[in-house]
CSV table of C-alpha atoms in Angstrom, one decimal:
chain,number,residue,atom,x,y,z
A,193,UNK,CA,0.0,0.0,0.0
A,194,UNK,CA,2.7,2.5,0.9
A,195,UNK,CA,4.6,1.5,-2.4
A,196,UNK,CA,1.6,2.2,-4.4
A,197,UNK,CA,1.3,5.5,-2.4
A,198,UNK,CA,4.8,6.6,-3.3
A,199,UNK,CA,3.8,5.9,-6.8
A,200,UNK,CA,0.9,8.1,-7.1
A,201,UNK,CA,2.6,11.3,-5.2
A,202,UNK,CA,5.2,10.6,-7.9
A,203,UNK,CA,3.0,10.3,-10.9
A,204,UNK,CA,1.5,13.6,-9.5
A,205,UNK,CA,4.4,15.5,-9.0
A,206,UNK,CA,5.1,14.6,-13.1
A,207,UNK,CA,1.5,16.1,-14.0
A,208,UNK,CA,2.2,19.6,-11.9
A,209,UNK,CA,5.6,19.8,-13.9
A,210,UNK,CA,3.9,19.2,-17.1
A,211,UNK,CA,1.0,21.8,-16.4
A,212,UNK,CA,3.6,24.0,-15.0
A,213,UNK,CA,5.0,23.7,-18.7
A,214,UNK,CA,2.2,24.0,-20.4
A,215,UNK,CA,1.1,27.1,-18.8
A,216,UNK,CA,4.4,29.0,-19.5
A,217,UNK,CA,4.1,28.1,-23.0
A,218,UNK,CA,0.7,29.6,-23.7
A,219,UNK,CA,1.0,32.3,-20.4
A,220,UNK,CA,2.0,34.9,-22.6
A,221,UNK,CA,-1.6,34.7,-24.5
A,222,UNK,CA,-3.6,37.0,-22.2
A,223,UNK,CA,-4.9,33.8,-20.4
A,224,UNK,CA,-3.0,31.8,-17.4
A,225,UNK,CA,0.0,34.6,-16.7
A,226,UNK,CA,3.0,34.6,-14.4
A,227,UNK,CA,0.9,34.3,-11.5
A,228,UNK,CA,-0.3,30.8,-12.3
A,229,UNK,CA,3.1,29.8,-12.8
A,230,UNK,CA,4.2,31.2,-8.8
A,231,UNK,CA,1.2,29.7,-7.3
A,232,UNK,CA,1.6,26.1,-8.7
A,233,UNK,CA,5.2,26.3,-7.4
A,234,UNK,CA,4.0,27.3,-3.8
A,235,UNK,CA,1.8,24.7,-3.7
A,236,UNK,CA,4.2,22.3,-5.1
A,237,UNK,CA,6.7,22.9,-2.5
A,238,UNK,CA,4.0,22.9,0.1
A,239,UNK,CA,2.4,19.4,-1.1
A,240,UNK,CA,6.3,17.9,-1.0
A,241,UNK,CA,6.4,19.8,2.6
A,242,UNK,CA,3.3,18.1,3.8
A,243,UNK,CA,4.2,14.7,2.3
A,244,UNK,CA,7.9,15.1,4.4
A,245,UNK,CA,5.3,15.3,7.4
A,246,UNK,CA,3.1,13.0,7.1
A,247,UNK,CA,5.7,10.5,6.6
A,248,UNK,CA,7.6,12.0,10.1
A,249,UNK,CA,4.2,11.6,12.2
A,250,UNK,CA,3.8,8.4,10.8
A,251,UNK,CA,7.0,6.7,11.8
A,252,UNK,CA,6.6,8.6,15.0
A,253,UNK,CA,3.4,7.1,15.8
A,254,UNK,CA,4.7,3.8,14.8
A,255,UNK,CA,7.7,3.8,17.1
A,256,UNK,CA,5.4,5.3,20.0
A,257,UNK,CA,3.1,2.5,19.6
A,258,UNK,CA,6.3,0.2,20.1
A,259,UNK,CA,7.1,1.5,23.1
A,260,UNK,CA,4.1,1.7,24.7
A,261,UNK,CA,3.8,-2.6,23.2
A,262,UNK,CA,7.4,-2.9,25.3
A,263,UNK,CA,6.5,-1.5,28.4
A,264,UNK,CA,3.3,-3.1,28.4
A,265,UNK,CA,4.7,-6.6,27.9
A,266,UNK,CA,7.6,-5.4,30.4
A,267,UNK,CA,4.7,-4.8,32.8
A,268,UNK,CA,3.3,-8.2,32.3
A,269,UNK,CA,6.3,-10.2,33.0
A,270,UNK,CA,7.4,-7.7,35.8
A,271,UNK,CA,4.0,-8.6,37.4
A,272,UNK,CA,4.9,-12.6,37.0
A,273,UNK,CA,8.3,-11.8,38.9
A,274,UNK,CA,6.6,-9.3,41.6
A,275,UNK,CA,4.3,-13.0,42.1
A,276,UNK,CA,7.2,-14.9,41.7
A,277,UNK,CA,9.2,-13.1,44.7
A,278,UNK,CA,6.7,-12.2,47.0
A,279,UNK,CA,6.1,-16.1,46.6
A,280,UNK,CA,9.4,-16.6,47.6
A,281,UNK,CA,9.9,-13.7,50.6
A,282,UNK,CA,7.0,-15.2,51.9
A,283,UNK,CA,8.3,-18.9,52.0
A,284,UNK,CA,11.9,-17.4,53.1
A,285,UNK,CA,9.6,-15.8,56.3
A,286,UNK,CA,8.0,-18.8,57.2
A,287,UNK,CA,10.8,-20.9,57.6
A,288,UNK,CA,12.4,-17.9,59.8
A,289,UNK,CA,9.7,-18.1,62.0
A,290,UNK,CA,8.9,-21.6,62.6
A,291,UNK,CA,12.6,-22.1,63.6
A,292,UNK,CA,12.6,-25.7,64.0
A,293,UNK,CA,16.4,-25.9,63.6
A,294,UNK,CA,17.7,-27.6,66.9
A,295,UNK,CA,22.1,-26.6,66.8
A,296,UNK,CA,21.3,-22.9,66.3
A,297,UNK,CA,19.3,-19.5,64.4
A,298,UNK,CA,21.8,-18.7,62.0
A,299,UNK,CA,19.8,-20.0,58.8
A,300,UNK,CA,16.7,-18.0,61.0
A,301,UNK,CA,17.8,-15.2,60.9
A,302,UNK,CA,19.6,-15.1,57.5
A,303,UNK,CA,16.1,-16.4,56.1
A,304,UNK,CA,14.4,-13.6,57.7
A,305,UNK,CA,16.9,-11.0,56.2
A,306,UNK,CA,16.3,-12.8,52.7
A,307,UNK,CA,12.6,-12.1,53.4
A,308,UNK,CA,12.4,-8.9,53.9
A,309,UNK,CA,14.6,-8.0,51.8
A,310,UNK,CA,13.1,-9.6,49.1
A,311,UNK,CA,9.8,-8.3,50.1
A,312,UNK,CA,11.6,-4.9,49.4
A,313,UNK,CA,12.6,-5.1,46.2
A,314,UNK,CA,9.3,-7.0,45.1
A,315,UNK,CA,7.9,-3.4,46.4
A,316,UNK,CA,10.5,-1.4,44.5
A,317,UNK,CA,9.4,-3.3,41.3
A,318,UNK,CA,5.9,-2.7,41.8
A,319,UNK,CA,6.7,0.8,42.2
A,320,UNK,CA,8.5,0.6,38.8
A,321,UNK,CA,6.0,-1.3,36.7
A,322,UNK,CA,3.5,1.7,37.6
A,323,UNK,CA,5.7,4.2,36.5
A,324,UNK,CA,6.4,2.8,33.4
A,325,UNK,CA,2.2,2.3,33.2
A,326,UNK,CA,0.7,5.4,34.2
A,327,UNK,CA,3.9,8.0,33.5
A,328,UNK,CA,5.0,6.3,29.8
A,329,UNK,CA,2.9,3.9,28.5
A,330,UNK,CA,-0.7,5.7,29.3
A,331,UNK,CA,0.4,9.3,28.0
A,332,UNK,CA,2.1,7.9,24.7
A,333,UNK,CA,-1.3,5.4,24.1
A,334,UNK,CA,-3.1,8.9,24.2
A,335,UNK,CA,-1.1,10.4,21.9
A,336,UNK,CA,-1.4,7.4,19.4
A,337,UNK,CA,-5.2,7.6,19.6
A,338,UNK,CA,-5.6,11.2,20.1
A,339,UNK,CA,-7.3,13.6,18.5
A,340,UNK,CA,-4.9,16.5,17.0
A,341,UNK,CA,-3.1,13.8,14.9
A,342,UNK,CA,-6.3,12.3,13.3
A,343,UNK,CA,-7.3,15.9,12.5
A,344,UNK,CA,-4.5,17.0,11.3
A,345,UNK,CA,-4.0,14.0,8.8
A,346,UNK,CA,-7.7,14.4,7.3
A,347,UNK,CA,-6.6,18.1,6.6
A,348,UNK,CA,-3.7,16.9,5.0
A,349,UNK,CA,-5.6,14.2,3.2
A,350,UNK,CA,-8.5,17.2,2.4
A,351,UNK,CA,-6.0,19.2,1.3
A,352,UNK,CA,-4.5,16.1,-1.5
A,353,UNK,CA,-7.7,15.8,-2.7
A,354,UNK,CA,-8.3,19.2,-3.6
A,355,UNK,CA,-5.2,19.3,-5.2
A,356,UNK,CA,-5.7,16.5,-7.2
A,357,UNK,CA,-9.1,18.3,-8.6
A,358,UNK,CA,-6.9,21.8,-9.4
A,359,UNK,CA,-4.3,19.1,-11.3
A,360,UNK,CA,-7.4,18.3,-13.1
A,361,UNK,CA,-8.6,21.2,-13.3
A,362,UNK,CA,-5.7,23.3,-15.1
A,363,UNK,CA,-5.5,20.9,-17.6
A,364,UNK,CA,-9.2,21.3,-18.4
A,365,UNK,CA,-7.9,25.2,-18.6
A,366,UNK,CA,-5.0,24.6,-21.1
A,367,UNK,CA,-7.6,22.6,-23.2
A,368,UNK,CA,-10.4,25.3,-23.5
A,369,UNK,CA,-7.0,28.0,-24.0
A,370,UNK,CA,-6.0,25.8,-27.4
A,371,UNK,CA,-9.7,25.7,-28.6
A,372,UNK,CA,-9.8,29.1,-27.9
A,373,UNK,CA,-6.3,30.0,-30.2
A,374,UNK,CA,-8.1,28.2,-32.6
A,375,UNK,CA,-11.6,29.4,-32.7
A,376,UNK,CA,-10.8,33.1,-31.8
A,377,UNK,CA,-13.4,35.4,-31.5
A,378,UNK,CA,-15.9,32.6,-30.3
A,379,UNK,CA,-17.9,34.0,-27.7
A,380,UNK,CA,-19.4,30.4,-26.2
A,381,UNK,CA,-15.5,29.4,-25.7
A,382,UNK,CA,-14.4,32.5,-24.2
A,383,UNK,CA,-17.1,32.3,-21.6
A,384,UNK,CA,-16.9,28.8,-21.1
A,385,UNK,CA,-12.7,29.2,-20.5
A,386,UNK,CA,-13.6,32.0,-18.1
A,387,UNK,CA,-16.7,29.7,-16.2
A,388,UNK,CA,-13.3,27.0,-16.2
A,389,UNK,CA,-10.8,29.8,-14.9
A,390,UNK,CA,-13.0,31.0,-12.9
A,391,UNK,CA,-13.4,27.8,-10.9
A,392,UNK,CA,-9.8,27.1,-11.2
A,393,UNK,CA,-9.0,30.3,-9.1
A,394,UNK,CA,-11.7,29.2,-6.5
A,395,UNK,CA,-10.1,26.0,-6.1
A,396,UNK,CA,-6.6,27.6,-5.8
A,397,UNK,CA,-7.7,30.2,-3.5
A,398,UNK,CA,-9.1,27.3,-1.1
A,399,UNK,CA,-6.4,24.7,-1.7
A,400,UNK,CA,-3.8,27.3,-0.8
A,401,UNK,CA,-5.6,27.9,3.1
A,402,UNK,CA,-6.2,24.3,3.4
A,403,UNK,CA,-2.6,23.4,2.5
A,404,UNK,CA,-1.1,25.9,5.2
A,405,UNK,CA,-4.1,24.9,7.7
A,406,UNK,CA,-2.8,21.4,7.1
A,407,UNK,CA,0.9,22.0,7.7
A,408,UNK,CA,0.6,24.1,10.5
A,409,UNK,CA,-1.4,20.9,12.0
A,410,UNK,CA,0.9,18.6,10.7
A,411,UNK,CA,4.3,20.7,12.1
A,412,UNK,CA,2.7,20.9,15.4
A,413,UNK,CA,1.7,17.4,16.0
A,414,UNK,CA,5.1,17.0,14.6
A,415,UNK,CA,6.9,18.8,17.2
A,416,UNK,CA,4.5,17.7,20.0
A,417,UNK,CA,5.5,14.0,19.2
A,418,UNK,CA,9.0,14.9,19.1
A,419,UNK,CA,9.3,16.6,22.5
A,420,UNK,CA,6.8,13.8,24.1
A,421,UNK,CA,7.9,11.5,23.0
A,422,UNK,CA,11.7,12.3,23.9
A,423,UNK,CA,10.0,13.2,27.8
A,424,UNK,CA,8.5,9.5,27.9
A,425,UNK,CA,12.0,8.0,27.3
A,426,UNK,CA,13.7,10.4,29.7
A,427,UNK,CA,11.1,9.1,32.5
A,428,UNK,CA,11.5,5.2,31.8
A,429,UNK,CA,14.9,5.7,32.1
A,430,UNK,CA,15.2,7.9,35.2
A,431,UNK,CA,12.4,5.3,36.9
A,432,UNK,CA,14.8,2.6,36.2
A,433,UNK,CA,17.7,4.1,37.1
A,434,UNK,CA,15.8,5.1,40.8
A,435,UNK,CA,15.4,1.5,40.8
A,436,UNK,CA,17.9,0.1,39.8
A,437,UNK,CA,19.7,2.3,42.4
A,438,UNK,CA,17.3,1.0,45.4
A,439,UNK,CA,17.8,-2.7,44.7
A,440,UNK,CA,21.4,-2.1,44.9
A,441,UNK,CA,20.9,-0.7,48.2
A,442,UNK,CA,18.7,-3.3,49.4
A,443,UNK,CA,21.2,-5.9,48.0
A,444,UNK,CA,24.5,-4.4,49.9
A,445,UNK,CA,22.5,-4.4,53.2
A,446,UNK,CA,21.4,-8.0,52.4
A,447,UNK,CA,24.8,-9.3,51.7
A,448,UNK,CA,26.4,-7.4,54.7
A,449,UNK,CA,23.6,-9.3,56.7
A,450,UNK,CA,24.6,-12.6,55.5
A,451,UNK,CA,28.2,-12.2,55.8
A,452,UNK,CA,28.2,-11.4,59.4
A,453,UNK,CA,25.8,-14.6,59.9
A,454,UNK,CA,28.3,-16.7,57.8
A,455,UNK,CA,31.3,-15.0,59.7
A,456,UNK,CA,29.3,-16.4,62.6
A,457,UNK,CA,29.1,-20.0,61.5
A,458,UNK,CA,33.2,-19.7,60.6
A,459,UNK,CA,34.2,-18.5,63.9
A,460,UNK,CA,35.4,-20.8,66.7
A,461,UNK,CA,32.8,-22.8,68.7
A,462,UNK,CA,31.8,-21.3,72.3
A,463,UNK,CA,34.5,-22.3,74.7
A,464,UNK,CA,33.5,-24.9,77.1
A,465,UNK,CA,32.7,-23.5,80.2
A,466,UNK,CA,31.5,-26.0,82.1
A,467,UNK,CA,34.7,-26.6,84.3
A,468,UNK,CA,35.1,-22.8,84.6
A,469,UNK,CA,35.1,-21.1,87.9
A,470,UNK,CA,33.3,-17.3,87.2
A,471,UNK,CA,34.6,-15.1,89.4
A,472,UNK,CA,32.0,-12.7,91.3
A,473,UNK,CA,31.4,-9.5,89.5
A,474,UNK,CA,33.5,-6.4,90.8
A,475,UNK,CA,33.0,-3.7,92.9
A,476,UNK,CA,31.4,-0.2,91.5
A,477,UNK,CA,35.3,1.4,92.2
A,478,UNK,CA,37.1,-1.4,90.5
A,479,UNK,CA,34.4,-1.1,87.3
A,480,UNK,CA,34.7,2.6,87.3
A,481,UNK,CA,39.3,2.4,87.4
A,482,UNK,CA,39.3,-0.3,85.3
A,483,UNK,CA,42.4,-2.7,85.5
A,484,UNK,CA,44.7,-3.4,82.4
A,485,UNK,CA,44.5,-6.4,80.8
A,486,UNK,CA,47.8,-8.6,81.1
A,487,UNK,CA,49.6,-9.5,77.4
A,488,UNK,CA,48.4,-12.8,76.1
A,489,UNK,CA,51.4,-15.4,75.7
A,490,UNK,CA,52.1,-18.2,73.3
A,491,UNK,CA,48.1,-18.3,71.9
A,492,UNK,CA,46.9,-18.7,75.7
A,493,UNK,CA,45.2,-15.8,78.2
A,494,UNK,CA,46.6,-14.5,81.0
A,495,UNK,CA,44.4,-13.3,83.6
A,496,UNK,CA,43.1,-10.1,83.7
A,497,UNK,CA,41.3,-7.6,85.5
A,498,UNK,CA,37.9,-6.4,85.2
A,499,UNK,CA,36.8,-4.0,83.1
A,500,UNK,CA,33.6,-2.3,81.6
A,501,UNK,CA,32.8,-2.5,77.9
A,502,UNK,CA,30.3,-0.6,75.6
A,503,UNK,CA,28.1,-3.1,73.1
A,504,UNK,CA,28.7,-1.8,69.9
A,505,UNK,CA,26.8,-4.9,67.7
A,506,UNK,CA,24.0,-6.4,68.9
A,507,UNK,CA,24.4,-10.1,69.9
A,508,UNK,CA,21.7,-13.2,70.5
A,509,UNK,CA,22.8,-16.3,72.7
A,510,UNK,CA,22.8,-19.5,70.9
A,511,UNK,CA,23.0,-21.2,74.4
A,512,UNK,CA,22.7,-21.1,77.7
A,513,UNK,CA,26.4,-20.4,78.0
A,514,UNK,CA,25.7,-17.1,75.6
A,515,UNK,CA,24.9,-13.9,76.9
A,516,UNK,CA,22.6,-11.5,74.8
A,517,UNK,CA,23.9,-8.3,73.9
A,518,UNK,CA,22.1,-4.9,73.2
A,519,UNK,CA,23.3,-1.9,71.3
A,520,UNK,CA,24.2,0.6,74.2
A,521,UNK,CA,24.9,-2.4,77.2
A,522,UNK,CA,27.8,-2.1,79.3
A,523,UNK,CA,29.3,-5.2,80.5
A,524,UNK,CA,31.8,-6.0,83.0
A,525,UNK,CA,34.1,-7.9,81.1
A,526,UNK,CA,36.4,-10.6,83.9
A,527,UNK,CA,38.2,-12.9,81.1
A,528,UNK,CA,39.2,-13.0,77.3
A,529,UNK,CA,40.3,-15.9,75.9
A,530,UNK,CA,42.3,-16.6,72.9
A,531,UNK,CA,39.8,-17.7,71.0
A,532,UNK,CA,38.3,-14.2,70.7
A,533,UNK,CA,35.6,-14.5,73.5
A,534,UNK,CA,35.2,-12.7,76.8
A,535,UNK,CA,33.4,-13.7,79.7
A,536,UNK,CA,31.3,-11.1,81.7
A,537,UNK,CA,28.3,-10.0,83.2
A,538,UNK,CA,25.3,-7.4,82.2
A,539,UNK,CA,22.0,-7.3,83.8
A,540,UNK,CA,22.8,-9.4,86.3
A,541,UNK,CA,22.9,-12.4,83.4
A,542,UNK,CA,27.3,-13.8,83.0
A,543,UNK,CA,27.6,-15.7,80.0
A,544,UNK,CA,30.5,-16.1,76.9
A,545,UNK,CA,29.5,-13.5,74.0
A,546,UNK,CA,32.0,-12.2,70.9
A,547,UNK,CA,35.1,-10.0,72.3
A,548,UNK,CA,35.1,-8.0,69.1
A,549,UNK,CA,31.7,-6.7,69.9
A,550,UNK,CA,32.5,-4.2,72.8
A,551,UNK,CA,34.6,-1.3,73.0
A,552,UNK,CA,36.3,-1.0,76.5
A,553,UNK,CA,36.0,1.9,78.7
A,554,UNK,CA,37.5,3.5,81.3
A,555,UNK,CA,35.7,5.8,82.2
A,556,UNK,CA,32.0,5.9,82.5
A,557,UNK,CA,29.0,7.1,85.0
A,558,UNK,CA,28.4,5.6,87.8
A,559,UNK,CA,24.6,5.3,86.6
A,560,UNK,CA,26.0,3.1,84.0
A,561,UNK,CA,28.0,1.1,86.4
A,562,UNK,CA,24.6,0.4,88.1
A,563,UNK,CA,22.7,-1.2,85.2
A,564,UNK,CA,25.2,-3.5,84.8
A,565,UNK,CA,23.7,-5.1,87.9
């Protein structure tokens, strides 16, 4: 269809340079003059302006209408995954909660992290799909469908048939011009060339407001799917890049989550503590001085004296050797071993927790000296 289109505009374009040449060979004869000639190349150059158009907004529709195909199918199969993963968060949170592991929580609580952070970025993608529906999709649909481009095309295709009829038209001129040269002095011609003139000019005079009512329409659809069009791509591109930049986030906080449980698994095993002796917790002066620690020698601890240390990581007992840590505790620490764990008390509970999660100090309130006990 398109090729036999090309072929007609062609074939027309032939026929306005052969009227054109007609008319300057007779336009000296008192009947089509120099002003014929200057209209038909206005409107020549405006019918090749408004076919340069029409083909522009048609490949522009074309390529909006693939876009708003992508995202749509983009939407669908984001919408299988958003299943897919909340599907998955939620199977990742109910092993977390039933906990029926009996030798620890680590997998607990790493399954809980996976949860909710997959629950996250199930939410994040959400978010995205209706971006890409309401914000790129929705507006380019509209633009497809809407209103200024239809109307502007049936000017434009007004405006080619009208022309066609003044092609038609000026050759009925040049033939009634001849019969005229040949006949002269026949009143019936003469009249009938002016009656055919006549209508000539009235079709001119309209074809030439239609044709620039029809590229005005044309240039501003034009440059309203240009600019859109360029704003929809700009906003599926900034929504996936906000994306994009969230799930990375969710991701490093995920991973740092799983490496500290897997640095948990990979550290040494409590030490045994049943044959241990605990020494009774210190005096309020004794936790408020503080005693140095003696050097460690050969891969063995020395003993040491007591002193108070700030929680800095949370900590959960895996036994009833353990003792649970807060954020903020301060806990009288009365032996470190080798192995990287310290025994103390907090809360009036003594148990073996991680060394490397307290930060000693020397000097503190007495307050806090207090609610160790």
């Amino acid at each position: 269809m398109e090729t036999i289109r090309k072929q007609a505009s062609k074939l027309r374009e032939q026929v306005a340079r052969q009227q054109q040449a007609v008319l300057r060979q007779f336009g000296g004869g008192g009947y089509g003059g120099s002003d014929t000639v200057i209209t038909d190349e206005e409107e020549f150059h405006r019918h090749q302006k408004l076919e340069k158009l029409y083909l522009s907004t048609r490949s522009a529709k074309h390529f909006q209408r693939d876009i708003v195909r992508g995202v749509e199918g983009y939407i669908v199969t984001g919408s299988k995954q958003v299943e897919i993963g909340t599907k998955l968060s939620e199977d990742s949170r109910r092993y977390g909660s039933e906990n029926t592991c009996t030798s620890g929580n680590t997998l607990t609580r790493a399954s809980l992290s996976c949860a909710n952070a997959r629950a996250q970025m199930e939410k994040e993608r959400g978010n995205l799909l209706k971006t890409l529906g309401t914000q790129v999709a929705e507006p380019l649909r509209a633009m497809v469908m809407g209103a200024p481009l239809e109307d502007a095309r049936h000017l434009a295709q007004r405006y080619d048939r009208m022309r066609q009829e003044a092609e038609a038209q000026t050759i009925e001129v040049s033939k009634r011009q001849a019969k005229v040269r040949e006949n002269p002095g026949n009143p019936e011609l003469v009249m009938k060339l002016e009656s055919t003139e006549a209508k000539l000019q009235d079709l001119k005079s309209n074809m030439t407001i239609l044709g620039k009512e029809a590229a005005s329409a044309m240039a501003g659809v034009e440059d309203q799917q240009q600019n859109q069009t360029l704003q929809r791509l700009i906003t599926l591109v900034e929504a996936e890049r906000n994306y994009h930049q969230r799930i990375l986030e969710v991701i490093e906080r995920l991973e740092g989550e799983m490496r500290f449980e897997q640095q948990r698994i990979e550290a040494p095993q409590t030490p045994q503590v049943e044959n241990i002796t605990f020494s009774p917790p210190p005096s309020y002066e004794e936790a408020n001085d503080g005693v140095n620690a003696s050097q460690m020698h050969n891969g063995t601890s020395d003993a040491m004296g007591y002193f108070l240390g700030e929680v800095m990581f949370p900590y959960q007992a895996d036994s009833d050797f353990e003792l649970s840590l807060s954020v903020g505790d301060y806990v009288v620490i009365r032996e470190v071993a080798s192995s990287g764990w310290a025994e103390g008390e907090c809360k009036g509970k003594a148990g073996w927790f991680p060394y490397d999660y307290i930060e000693r100090r020397d000097r503190v309130l007495a307050t806090k000296v207090i609610e160790v006990f």
